[in-house]
Each structure stands twice: as C-alpha cells, then as structure tokens.
PDB file of N, CA and C in Angstrom:
ATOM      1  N   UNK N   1     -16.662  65.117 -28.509  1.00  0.00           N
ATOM      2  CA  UNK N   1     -17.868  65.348 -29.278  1.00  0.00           C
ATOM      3  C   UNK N   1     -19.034  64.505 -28.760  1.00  0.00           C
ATOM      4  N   UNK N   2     -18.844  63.550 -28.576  1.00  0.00           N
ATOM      5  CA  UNK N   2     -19.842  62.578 -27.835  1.00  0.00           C
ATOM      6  C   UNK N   2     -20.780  62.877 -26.671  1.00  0.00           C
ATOM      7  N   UNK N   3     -19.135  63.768 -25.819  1.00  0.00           N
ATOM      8  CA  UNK N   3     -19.877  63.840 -24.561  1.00  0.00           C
ATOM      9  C   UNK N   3     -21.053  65.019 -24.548  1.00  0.00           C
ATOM     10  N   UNK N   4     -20.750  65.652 -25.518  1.00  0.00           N
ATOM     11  CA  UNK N   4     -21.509  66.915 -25.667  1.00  0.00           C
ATOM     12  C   UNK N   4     -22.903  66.577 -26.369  1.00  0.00           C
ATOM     13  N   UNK N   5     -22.977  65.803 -26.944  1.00  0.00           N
ATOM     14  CA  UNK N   5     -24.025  65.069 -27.811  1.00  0.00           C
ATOM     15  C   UNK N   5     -24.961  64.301 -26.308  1.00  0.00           C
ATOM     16  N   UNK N   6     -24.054  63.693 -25.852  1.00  0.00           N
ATOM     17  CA  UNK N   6     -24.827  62.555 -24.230  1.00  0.00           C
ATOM     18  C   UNK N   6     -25.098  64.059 -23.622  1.00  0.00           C
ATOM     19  N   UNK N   7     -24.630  65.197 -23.467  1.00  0.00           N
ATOM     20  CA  UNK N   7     -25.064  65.989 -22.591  1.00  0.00           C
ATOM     21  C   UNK N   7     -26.338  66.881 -22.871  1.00  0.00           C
ATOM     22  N   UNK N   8     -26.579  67.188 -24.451  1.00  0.00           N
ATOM     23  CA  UNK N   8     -27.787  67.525 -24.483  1.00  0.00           C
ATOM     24  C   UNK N   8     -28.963  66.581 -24.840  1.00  0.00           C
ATOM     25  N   UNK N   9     -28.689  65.214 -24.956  1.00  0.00           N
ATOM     26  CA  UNK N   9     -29.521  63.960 -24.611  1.00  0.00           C
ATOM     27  C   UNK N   9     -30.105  64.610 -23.407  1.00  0.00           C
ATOM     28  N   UNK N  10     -29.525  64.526 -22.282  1.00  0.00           N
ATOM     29  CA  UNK N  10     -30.439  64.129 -20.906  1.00  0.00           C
ATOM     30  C   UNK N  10     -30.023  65.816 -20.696  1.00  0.00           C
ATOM     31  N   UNK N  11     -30.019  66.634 -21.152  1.00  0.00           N
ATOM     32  CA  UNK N  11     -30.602  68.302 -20.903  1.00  0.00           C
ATOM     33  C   UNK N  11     -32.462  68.115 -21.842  1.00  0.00           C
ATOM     34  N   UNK N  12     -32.448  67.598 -23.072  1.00  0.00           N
ATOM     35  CA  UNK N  12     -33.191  67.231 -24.036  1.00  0.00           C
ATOM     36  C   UNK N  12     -34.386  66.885 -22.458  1.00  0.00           C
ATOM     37  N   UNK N  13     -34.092  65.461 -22.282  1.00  0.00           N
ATOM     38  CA  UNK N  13     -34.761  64.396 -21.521  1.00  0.00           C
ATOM     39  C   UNK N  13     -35.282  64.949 -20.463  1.00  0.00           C
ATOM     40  N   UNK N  14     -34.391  65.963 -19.762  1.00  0.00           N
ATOM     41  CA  UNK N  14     -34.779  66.957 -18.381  1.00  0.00           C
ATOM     42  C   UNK N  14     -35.637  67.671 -18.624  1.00  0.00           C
ATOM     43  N   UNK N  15     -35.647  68.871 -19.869  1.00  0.00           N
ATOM     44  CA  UNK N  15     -36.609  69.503 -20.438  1.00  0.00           C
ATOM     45  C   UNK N  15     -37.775  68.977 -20.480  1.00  0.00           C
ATOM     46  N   UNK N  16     -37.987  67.699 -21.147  1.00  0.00           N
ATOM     47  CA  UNK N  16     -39.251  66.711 -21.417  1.00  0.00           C
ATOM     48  C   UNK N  16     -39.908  66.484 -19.912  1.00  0.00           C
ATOM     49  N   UNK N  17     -39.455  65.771 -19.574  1.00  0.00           N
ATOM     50  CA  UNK N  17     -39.962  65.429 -18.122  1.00  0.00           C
ATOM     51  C   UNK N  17     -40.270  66.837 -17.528  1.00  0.00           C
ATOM     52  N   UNK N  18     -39.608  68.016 -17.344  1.00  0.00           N
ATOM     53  CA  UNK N  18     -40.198  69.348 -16.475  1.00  0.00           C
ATOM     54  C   UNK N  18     -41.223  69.498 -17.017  1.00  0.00           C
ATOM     55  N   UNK N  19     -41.060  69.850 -18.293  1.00  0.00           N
ATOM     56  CA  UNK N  19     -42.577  69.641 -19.291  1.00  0.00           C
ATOM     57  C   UNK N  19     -43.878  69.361 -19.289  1.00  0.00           C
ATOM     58  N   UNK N  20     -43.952  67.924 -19.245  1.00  0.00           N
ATOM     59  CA  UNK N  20     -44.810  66.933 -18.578  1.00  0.00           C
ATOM     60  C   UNK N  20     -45.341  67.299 -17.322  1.00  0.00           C
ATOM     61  N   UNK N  21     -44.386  67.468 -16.151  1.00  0.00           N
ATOM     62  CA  UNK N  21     -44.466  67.414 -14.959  1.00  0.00           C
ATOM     63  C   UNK N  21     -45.807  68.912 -14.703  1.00  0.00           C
ATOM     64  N   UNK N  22     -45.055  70.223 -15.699  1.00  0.00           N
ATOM     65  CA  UNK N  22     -45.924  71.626 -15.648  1.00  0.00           C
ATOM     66  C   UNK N  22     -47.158  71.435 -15.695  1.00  0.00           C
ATOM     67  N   UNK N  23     -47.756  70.419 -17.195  1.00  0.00           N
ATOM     68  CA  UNK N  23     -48.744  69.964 -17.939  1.00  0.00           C
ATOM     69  C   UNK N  23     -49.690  69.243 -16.861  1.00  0.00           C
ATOM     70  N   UNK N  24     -49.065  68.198 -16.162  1.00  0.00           N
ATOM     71  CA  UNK N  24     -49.723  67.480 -15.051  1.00  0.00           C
ATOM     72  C   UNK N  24     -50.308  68.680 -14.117  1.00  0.00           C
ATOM     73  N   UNK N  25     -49.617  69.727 -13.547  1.00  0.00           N
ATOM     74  CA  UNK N  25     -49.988  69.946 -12.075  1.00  0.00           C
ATOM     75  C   UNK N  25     -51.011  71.328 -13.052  1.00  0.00           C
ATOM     76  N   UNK N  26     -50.695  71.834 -14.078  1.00  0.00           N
ATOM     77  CA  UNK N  26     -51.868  72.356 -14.430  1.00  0.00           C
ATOM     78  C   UNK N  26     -52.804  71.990 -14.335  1.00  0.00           C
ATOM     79  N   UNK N  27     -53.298  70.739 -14.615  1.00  0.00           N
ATOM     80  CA  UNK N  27     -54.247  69.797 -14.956  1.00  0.00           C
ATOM     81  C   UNK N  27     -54.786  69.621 -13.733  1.00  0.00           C
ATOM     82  N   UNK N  28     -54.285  69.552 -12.988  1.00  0.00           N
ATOM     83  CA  UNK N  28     -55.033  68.630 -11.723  1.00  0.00           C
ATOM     84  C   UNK N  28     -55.272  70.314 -10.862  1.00  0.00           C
ATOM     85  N   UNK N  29     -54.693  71.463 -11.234  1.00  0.00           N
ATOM     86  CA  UNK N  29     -55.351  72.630 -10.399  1.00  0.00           C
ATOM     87  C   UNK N  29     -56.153  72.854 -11.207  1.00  0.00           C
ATOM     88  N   UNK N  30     -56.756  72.430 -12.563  1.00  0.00           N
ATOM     89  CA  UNK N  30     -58.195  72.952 -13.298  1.00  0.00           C
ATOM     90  C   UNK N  30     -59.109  72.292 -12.455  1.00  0.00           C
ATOM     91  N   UNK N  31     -58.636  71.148 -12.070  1.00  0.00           N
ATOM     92  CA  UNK N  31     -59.397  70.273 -11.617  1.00  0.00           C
ATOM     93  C   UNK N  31     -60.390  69.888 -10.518  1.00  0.00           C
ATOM     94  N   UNK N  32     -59.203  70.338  -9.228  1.00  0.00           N
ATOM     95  CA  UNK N  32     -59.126  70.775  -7.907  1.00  0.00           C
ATOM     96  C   UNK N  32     -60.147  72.009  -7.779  1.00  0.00           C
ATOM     97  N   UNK N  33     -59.663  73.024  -8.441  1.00  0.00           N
ATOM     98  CA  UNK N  33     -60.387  74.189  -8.450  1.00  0.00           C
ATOM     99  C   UNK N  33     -61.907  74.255  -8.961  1.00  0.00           C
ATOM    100  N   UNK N  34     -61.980  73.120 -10.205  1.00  0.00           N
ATOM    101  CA  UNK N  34     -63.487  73.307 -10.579  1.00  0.00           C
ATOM    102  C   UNK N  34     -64.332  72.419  -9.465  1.00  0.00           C
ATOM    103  N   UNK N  35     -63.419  71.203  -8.902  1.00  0.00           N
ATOM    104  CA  UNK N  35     -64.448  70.627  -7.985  1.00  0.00           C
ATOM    105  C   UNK N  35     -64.546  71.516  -6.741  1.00  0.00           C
ATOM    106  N   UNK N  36     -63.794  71.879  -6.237  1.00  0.00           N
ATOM    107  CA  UNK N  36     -63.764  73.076  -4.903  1.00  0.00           C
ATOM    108  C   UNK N  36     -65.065  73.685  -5.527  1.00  0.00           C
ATOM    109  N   UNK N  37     -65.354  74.379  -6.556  1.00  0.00           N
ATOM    110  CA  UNK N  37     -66.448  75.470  -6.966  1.00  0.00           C
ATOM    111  C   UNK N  37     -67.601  74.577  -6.772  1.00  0.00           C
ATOM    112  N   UNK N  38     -67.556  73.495  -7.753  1.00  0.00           N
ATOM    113  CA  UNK N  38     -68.488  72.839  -7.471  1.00  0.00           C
ATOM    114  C   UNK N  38     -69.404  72.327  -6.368  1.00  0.00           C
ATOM    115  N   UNK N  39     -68.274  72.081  -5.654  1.00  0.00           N
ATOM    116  CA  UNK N  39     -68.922  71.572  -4.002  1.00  0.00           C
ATOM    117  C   UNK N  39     -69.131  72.909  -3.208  1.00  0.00           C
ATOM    118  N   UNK N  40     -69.215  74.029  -3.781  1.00  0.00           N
ATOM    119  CA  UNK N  40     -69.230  75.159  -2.524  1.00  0.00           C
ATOM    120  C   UNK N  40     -68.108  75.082  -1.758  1.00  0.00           C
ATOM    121  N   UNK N  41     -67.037  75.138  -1.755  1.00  0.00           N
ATOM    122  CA  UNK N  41     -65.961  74.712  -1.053  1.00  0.00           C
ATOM    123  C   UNK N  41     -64.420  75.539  -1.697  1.00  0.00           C
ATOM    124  N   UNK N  42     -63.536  76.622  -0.850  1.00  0.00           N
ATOM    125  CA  UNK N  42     -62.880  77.351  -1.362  1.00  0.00           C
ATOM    126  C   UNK N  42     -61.534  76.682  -1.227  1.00  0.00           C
ATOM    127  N   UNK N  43     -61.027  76.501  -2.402  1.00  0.00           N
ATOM    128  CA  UNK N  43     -59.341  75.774  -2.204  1.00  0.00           C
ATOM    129  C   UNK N  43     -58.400  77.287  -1.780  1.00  0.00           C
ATOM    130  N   UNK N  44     -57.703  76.724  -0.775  1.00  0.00           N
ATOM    131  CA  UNK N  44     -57.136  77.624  -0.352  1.00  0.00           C
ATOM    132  C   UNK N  44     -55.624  77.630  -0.942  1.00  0.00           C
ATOM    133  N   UNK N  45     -55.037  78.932  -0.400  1.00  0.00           N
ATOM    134  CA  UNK N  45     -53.698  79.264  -1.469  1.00  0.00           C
ATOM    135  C   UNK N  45     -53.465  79.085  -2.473  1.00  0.00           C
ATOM    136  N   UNK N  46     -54.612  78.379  -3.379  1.00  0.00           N
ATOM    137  CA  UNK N  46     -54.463  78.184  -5.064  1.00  0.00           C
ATOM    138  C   UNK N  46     -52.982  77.664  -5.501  1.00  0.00           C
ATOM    139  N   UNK N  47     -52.719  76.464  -4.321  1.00  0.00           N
ATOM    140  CA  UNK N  47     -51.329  76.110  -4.644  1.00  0.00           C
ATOM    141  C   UNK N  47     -51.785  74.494  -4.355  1.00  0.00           C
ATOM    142  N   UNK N  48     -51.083  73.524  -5.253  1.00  0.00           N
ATOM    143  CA  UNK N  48     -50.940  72.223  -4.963  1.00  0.00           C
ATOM    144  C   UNK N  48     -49.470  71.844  -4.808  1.00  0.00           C
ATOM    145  N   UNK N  49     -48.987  70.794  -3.823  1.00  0.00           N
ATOM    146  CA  UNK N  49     -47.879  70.336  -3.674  1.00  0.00           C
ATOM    147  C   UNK N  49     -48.165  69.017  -4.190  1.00  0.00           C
ATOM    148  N   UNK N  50     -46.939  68.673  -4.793  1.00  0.00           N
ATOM    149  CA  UNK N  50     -46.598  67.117  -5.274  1.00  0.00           C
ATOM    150  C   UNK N  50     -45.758  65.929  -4.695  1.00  0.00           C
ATOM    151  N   UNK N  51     -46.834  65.413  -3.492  1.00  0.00           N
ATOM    152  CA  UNK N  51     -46.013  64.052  -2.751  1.00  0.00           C
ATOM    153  C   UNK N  51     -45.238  63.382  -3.240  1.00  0.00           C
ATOM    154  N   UNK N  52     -45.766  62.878  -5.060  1.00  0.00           N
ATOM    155  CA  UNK N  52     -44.669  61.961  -5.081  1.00  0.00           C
ATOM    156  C   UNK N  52     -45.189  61.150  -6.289  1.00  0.00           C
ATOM    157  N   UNK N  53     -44.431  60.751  -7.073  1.00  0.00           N
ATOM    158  CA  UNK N  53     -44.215  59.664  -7.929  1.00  0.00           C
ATOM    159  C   UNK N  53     -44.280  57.998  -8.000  1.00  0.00           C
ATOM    160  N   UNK N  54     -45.096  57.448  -8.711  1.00  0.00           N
ATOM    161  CA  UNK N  54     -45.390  55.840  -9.049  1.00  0.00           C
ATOM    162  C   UNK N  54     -45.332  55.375  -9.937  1.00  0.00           C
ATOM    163  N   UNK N  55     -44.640  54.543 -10.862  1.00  0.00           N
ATOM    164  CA  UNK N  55     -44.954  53.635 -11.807  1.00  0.00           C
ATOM    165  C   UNK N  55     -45.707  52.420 -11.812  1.00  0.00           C
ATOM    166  N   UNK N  56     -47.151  52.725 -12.278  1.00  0.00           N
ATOM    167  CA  UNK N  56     -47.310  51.700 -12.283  1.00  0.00           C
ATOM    168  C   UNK N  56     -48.322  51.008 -13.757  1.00  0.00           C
ATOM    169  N   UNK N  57     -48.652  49.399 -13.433  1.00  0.00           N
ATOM    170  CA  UNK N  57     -48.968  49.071 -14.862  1.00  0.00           C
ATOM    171  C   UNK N  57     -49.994  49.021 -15.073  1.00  0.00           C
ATOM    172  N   UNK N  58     -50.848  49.124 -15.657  1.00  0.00           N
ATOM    173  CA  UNK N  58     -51.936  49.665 -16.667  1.00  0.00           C
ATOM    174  C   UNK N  58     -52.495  48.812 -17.423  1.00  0.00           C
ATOM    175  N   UNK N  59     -53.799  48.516 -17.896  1.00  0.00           N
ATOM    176  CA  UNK N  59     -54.256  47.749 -18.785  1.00  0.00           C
ATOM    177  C   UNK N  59     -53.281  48.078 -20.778  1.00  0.00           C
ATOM    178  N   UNK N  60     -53.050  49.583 -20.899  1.00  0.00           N
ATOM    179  CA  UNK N  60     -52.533  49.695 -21.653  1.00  0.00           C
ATOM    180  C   UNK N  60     -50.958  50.108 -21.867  1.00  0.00           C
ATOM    181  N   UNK N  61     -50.363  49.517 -20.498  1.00  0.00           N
ATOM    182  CA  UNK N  61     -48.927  49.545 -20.714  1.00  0.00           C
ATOM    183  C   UNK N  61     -48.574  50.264 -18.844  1.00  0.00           C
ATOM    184  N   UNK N  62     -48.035  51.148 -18.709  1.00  0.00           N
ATOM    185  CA  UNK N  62     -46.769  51.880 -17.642  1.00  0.00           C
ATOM    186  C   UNK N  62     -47.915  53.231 -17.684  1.00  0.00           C
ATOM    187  N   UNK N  63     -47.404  53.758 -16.211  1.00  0.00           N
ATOM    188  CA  UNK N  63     -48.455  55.101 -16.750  1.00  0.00           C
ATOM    189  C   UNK N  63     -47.486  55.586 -15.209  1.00  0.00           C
ATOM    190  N   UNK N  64     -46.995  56.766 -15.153  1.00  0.00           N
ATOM    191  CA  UNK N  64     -46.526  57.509 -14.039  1.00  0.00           C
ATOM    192  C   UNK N  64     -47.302  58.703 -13.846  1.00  0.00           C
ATOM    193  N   UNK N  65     -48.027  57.452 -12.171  1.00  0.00           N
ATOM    194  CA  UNK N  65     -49.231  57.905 -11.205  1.00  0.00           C
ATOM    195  C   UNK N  65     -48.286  59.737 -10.547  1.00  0.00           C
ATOM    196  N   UNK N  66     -49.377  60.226 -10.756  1.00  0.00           N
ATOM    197  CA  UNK N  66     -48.697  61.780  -9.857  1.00  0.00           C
ATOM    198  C   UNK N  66     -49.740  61.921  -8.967  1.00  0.00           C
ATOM    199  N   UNK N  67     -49.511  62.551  -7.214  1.00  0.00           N
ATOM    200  CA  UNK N  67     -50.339  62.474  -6.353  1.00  0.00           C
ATOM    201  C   UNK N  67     -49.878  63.469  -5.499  1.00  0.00           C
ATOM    202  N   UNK N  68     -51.142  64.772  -5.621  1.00  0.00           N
ATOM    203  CA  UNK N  68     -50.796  65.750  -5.506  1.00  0.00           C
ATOM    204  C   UNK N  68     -51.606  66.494  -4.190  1.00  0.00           C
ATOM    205  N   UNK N  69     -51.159  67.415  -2.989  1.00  0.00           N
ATOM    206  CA  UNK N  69     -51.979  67.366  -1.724  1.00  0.00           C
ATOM    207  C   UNK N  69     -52.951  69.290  -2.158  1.00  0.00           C
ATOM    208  N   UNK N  70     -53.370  69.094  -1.306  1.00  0.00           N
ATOM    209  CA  UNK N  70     -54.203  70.407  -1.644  1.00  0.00           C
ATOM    210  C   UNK N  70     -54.700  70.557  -0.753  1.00  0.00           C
ATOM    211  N   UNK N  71     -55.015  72.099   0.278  1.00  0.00           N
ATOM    212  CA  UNK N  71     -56.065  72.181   1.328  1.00  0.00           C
ATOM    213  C   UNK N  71     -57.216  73.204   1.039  1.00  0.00           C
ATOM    214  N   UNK N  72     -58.405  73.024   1.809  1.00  0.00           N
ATOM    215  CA  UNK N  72     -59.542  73.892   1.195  1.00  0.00           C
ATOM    216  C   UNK N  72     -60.209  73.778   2.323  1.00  0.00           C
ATOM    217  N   UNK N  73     -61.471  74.561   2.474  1.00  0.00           N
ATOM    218  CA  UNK N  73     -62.230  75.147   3.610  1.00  0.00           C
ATOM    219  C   UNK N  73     -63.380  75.338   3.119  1.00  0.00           C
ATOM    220  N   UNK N  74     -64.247  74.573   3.876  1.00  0.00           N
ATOM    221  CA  UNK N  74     -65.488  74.647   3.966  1.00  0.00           C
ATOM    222  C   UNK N  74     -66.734  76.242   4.152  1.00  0.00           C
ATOM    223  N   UNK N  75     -66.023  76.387   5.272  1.00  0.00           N
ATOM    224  CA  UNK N  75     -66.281  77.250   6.192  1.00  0.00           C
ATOM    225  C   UNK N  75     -65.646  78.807   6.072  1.00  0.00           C
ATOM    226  N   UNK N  76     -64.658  78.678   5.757  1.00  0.00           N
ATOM    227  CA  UNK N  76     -63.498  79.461   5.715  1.00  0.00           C
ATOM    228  C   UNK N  76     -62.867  79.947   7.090  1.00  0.00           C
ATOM    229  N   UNK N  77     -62.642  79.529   7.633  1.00  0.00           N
ATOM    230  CA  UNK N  77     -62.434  79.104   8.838  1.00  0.00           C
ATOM    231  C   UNK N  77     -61.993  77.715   9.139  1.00  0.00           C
ATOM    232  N   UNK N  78     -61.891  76.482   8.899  1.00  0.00           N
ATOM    233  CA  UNK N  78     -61.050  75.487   9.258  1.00  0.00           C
ATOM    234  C   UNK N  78     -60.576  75.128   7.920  1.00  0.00           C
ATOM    235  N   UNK N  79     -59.571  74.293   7.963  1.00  0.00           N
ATOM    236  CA  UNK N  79     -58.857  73.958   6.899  1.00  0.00           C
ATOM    237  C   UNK N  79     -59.146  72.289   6.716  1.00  0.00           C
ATOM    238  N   UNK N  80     -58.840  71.779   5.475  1.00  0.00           N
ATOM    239  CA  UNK N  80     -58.981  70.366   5.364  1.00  0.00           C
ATOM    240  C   UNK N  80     -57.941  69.834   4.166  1.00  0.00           C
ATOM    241  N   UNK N  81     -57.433  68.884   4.580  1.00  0.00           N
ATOM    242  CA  UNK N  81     -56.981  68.231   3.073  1.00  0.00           C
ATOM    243  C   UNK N  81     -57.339  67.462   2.114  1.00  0.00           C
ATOM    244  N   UNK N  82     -57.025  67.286   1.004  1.00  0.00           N
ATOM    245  CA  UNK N  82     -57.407  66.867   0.336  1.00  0.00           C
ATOM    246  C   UNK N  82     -56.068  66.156  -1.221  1.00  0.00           C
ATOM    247  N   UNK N  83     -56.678  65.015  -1.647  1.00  0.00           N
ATOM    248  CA  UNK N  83     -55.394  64.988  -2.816  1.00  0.00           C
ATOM    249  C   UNK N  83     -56.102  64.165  -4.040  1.00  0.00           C
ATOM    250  N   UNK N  84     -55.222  64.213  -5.152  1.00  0.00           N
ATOM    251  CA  UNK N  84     -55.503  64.067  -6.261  1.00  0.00           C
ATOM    252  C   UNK N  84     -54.725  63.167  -7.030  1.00  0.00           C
ATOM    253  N   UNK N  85     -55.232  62.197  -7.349  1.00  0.00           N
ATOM    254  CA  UNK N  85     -54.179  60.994  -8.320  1.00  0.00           C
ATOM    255  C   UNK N  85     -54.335  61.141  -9.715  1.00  0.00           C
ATOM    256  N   UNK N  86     -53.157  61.579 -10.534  1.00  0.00           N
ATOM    257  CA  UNK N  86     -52.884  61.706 -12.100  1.00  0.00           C
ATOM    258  C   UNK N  86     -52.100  60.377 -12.931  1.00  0.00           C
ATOM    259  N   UNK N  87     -52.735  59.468 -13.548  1.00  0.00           N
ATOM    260  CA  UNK N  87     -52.298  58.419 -14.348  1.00  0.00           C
ATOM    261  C   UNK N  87     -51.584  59.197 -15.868  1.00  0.00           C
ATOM    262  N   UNK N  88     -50.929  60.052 -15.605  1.00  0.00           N
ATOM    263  CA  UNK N  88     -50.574  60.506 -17.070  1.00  0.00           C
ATOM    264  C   UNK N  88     -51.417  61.780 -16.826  1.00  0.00           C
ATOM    265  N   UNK N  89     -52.134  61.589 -18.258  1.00  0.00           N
ATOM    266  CA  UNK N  89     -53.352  62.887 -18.381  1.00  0.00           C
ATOM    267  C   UNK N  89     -54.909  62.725 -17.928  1.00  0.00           C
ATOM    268  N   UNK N  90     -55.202  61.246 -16.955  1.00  0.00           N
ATOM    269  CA  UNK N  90     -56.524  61.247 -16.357  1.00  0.00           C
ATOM    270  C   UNK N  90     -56.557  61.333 -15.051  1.00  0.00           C
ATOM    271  N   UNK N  91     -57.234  62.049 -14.605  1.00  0.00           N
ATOM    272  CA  UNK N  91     -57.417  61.690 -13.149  1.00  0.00           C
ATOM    273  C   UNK N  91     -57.983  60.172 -12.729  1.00  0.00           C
ATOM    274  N   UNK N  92     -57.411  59.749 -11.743  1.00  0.00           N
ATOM    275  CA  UNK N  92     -57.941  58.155 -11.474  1.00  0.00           C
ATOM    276  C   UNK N  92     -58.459  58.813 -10.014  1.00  0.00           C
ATOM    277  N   UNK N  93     -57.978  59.892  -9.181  1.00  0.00           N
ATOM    278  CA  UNK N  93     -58.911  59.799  -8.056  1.00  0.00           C
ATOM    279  C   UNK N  93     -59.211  61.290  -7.685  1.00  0.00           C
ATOM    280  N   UNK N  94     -60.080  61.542  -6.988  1.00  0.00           N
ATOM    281  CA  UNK N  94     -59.711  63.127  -6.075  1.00  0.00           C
ATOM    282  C   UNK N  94     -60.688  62.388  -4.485  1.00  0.00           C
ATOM    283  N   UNK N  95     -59.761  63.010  -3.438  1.00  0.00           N
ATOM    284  CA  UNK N  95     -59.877  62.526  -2.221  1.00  0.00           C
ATOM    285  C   UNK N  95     -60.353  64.090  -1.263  1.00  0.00           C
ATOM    286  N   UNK N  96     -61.323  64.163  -0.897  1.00  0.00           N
ATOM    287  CA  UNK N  96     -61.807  65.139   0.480  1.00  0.00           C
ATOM    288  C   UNK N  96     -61.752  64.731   1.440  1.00  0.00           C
ATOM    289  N   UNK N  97     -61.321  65.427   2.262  1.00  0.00           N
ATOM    290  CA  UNK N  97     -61.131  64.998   3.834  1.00  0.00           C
ATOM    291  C   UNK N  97     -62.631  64.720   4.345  1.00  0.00           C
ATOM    292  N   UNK N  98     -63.059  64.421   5.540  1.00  0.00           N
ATOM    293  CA  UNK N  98     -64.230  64.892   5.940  1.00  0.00           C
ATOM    294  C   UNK N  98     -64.733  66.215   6.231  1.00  0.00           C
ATOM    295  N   UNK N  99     -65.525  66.741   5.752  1.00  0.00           N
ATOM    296  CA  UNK N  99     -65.736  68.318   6.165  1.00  0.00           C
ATOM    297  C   UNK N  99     -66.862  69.080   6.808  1.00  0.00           C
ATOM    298  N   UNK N 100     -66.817  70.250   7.595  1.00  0.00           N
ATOM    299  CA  UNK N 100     -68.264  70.661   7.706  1.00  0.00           C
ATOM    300  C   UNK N 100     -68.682  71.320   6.770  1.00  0.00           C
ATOM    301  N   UNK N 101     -70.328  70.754   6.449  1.00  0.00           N
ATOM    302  CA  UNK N 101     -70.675  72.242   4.897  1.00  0.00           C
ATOM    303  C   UNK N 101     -71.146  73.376   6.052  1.00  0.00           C
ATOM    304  N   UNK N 102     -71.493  74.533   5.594  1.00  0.00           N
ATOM    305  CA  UNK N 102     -72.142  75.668   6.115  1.00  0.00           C
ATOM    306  C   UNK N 102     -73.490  76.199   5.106  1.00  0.00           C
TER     307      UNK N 102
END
C-alpha cells in the first residue's frame, strides 16, 4: 500500500514539474515572439529549445533559472541566435546575437 501511495507522490511531483516547465516555455515564446515583432525581426520556426536548468538564490529565496535558445532573421536570409533567461515567471534576460537590420 505504501508503495503505491510513494508512487503516485512522484507521478503527482512529475506532473507538477511538466506543468511548470509547459507554463515557462509558453512564456518566454510570448515573449521572444513579441520582441522579434517589435524589433522588425522574424523568429524563425516558432520553436524554442531549452539548454538547461539552474538553481539559483535570489533576494527572495531559490528560483529555477530556465535558458532557452531561439533563432531569427533579420533579413530573412541569414539566421542568428538568440536566448532567453526565465527566473520562475520573470524574464531576467533576452540576448540577440549581432545582426544586420534591412
């Protein structure tokens, strides 16, 4: 009985975290995408990948940094990268490569 109880604990816990994780990369393609518009600048494949995971500490406690890559085009014609740092639910950075405008 236990084990079945510990097993939907961390099914529970897995759920949560995928959760979170959906919530984040939504967030940071509203994001991506409104600054791409903004700058005249087209994000390409409307897809972000997720490098990778950080814990780190915070004026108000732990916050797991998400840092996410993205490429977009100036021109439409060359490509550039670009990435995005998520403290939870704020953005702390967004990074552009160098680019040509047109």
């Amino acid at each position: 009985m236990l084990g079945w109880i510990f097993f939907f604990c961390i099914v529970a816990v897995m759920y949560l975290f995928w959760n979170k994780q959906q919530q984040a990369r939504v967030l940071a393609s509203k994001v991506v995408r409104k600054h791409c518009e903004l700058q005249g600048l087209q994000l390409l494949d409307d897809t972000l990948t997720l490098d990778g995971y950080q814990l780190k500490k915070r004026d108000a406690g732990w916050a797991l940094m998400r840092c996410y890559h993205f490429e977009f085009s100036s021109t439409g014609e060359e490509r550039y990268a670009g990435s995005i740092l998520l403290a939870g639910r704020r953005v702390e950075q967004l990074e552009l490569d160098t680019h040509r405008m047109h």
